[in-house]
Coordinates of C-alpha atoms in Angstrom, one line a residue:
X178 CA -62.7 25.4 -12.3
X179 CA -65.2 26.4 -14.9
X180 CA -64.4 28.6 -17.4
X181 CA -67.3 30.0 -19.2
X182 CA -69.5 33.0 -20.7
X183 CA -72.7 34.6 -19.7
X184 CA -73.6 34.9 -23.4
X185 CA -73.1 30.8 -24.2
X186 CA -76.4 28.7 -24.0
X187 CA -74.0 25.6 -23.3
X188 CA -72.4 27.8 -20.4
X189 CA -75.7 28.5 -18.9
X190 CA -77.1 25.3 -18.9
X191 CA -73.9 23.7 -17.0
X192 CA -74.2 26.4 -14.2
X193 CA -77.3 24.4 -12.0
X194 CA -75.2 21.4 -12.6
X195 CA -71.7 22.8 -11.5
X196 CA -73.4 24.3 -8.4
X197 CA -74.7 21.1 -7.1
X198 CA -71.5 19.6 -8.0
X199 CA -69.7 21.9 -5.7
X200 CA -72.4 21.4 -3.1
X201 CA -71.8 18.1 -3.0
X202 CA -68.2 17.6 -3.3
X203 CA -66.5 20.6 -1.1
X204 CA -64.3 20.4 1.2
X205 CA -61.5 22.0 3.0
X206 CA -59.1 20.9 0.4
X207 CA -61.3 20.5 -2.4
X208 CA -62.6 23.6 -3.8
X209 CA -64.5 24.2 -6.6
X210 CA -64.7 27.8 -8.7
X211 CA -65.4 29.4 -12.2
X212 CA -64.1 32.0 -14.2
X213 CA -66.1 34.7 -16.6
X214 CA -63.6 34.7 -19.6
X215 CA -66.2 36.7 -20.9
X216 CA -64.6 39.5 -18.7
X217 CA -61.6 38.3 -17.9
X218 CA -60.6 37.2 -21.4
X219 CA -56.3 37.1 -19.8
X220 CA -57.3 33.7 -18.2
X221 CA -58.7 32.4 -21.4
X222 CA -55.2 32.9 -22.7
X223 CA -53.7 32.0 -20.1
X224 CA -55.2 28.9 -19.9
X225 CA -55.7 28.5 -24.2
X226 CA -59.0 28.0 -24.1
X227 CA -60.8 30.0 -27.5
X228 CA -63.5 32.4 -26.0
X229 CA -65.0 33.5 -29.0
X230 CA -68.9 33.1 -30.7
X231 CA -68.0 30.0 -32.6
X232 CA -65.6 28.2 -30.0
X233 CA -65.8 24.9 -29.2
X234 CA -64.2 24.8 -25.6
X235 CA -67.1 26.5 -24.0
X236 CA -68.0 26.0 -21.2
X237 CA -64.5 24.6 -20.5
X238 CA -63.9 22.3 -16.9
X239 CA -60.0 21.9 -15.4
X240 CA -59.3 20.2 -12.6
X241 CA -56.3 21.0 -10.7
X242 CA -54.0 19.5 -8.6
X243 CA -51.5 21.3 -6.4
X244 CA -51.4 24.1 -8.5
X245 CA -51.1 22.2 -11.9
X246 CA -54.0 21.2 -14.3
X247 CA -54.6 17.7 -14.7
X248 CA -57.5 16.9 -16.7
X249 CA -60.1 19.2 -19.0
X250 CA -62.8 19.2 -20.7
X251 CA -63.0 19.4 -23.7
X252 CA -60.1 17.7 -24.0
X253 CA -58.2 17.6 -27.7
X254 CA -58.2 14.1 -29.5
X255 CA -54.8 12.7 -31.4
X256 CA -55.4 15.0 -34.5
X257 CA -55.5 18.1 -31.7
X258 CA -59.4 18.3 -32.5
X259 CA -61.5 18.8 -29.3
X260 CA -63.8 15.8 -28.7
X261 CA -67.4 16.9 -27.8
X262 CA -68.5 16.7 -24.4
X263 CA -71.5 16.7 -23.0
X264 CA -71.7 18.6 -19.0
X265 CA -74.4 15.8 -17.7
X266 CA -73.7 15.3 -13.8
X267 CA -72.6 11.8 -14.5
X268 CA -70.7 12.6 -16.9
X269 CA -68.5 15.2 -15.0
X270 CA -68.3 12.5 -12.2
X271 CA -67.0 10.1 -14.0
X272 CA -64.5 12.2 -16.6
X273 CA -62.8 13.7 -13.3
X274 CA -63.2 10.7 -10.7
X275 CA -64.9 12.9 -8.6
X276 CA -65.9 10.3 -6.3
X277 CA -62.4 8.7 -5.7
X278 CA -61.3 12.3 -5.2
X279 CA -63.7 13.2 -2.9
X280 CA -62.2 9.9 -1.1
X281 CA -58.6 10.5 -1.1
X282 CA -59.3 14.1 0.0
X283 CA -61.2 13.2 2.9
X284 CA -58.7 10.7 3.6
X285 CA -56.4 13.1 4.2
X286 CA -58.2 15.5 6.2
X287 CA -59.1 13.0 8.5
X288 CA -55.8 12.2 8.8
X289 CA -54.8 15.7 10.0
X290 CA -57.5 15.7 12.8
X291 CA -56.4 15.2 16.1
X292 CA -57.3 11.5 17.3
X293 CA -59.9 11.7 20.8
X294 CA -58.6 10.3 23.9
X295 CA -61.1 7.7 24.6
X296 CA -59.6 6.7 27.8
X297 CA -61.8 7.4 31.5
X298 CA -60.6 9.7 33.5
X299 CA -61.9 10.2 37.2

């Protein structure tokens, strides 16, 4: 999930990059979305992420897992400072193992279908 602002430069240049992101990882059980806490300002709360002029979490990316959050960026270092990161394609890829989660997703999607009977009938 994205969190973001219309208003924020850094928000607008991570939106082309997110969409083909989403385009290229989707699947049934791996969604991808994003948030406006410029209008819904309750889920920046909710989720503690600073939505004003001079913040430094926006654009903000979560990934969750079952419900639960499991990784963001920006991400706060030992002294509770968030750590600059910069929303390159790579660099999403590789901060949530995007390409391992693809993987294990599909995994388990091709596990639910049902196997083809490959036998001849007459």
């Amino acid at each position: 999930i994205t969190f973001f602002t219309a208003w924020s430069p850094a928000c607008s240049s991570l939106a082309p990059i997110f969409a083909k992101l989403s385009a290229e990882y989707t699947l049934d059980n791996l969604k991808f979305g994003k948030i406006d806490v410029g209008r819904y300002p309750e889920a920046a709360k909710h989720y503690h992420i600073n939505d004003s002029t001079f913040s430094l979490q926006l654009p903000t990316i979560s990934f969750f897992k079952e419900g639960k959050e499991v990784e963001r960026r920006p991400s706060l270092n030992a002294q509770a400072k968030f750590q600059k990161f910069y929303f390159t394609e790579d660099n999403i890829k590789a901060a949530f193992d995007l390409n391992n989660v693809y993987a294990e997703c599909q995994k388990i999607l091709d596990a639910k279908k049902p196997k083809e009977d490959h036998t001849k009938s007459e």
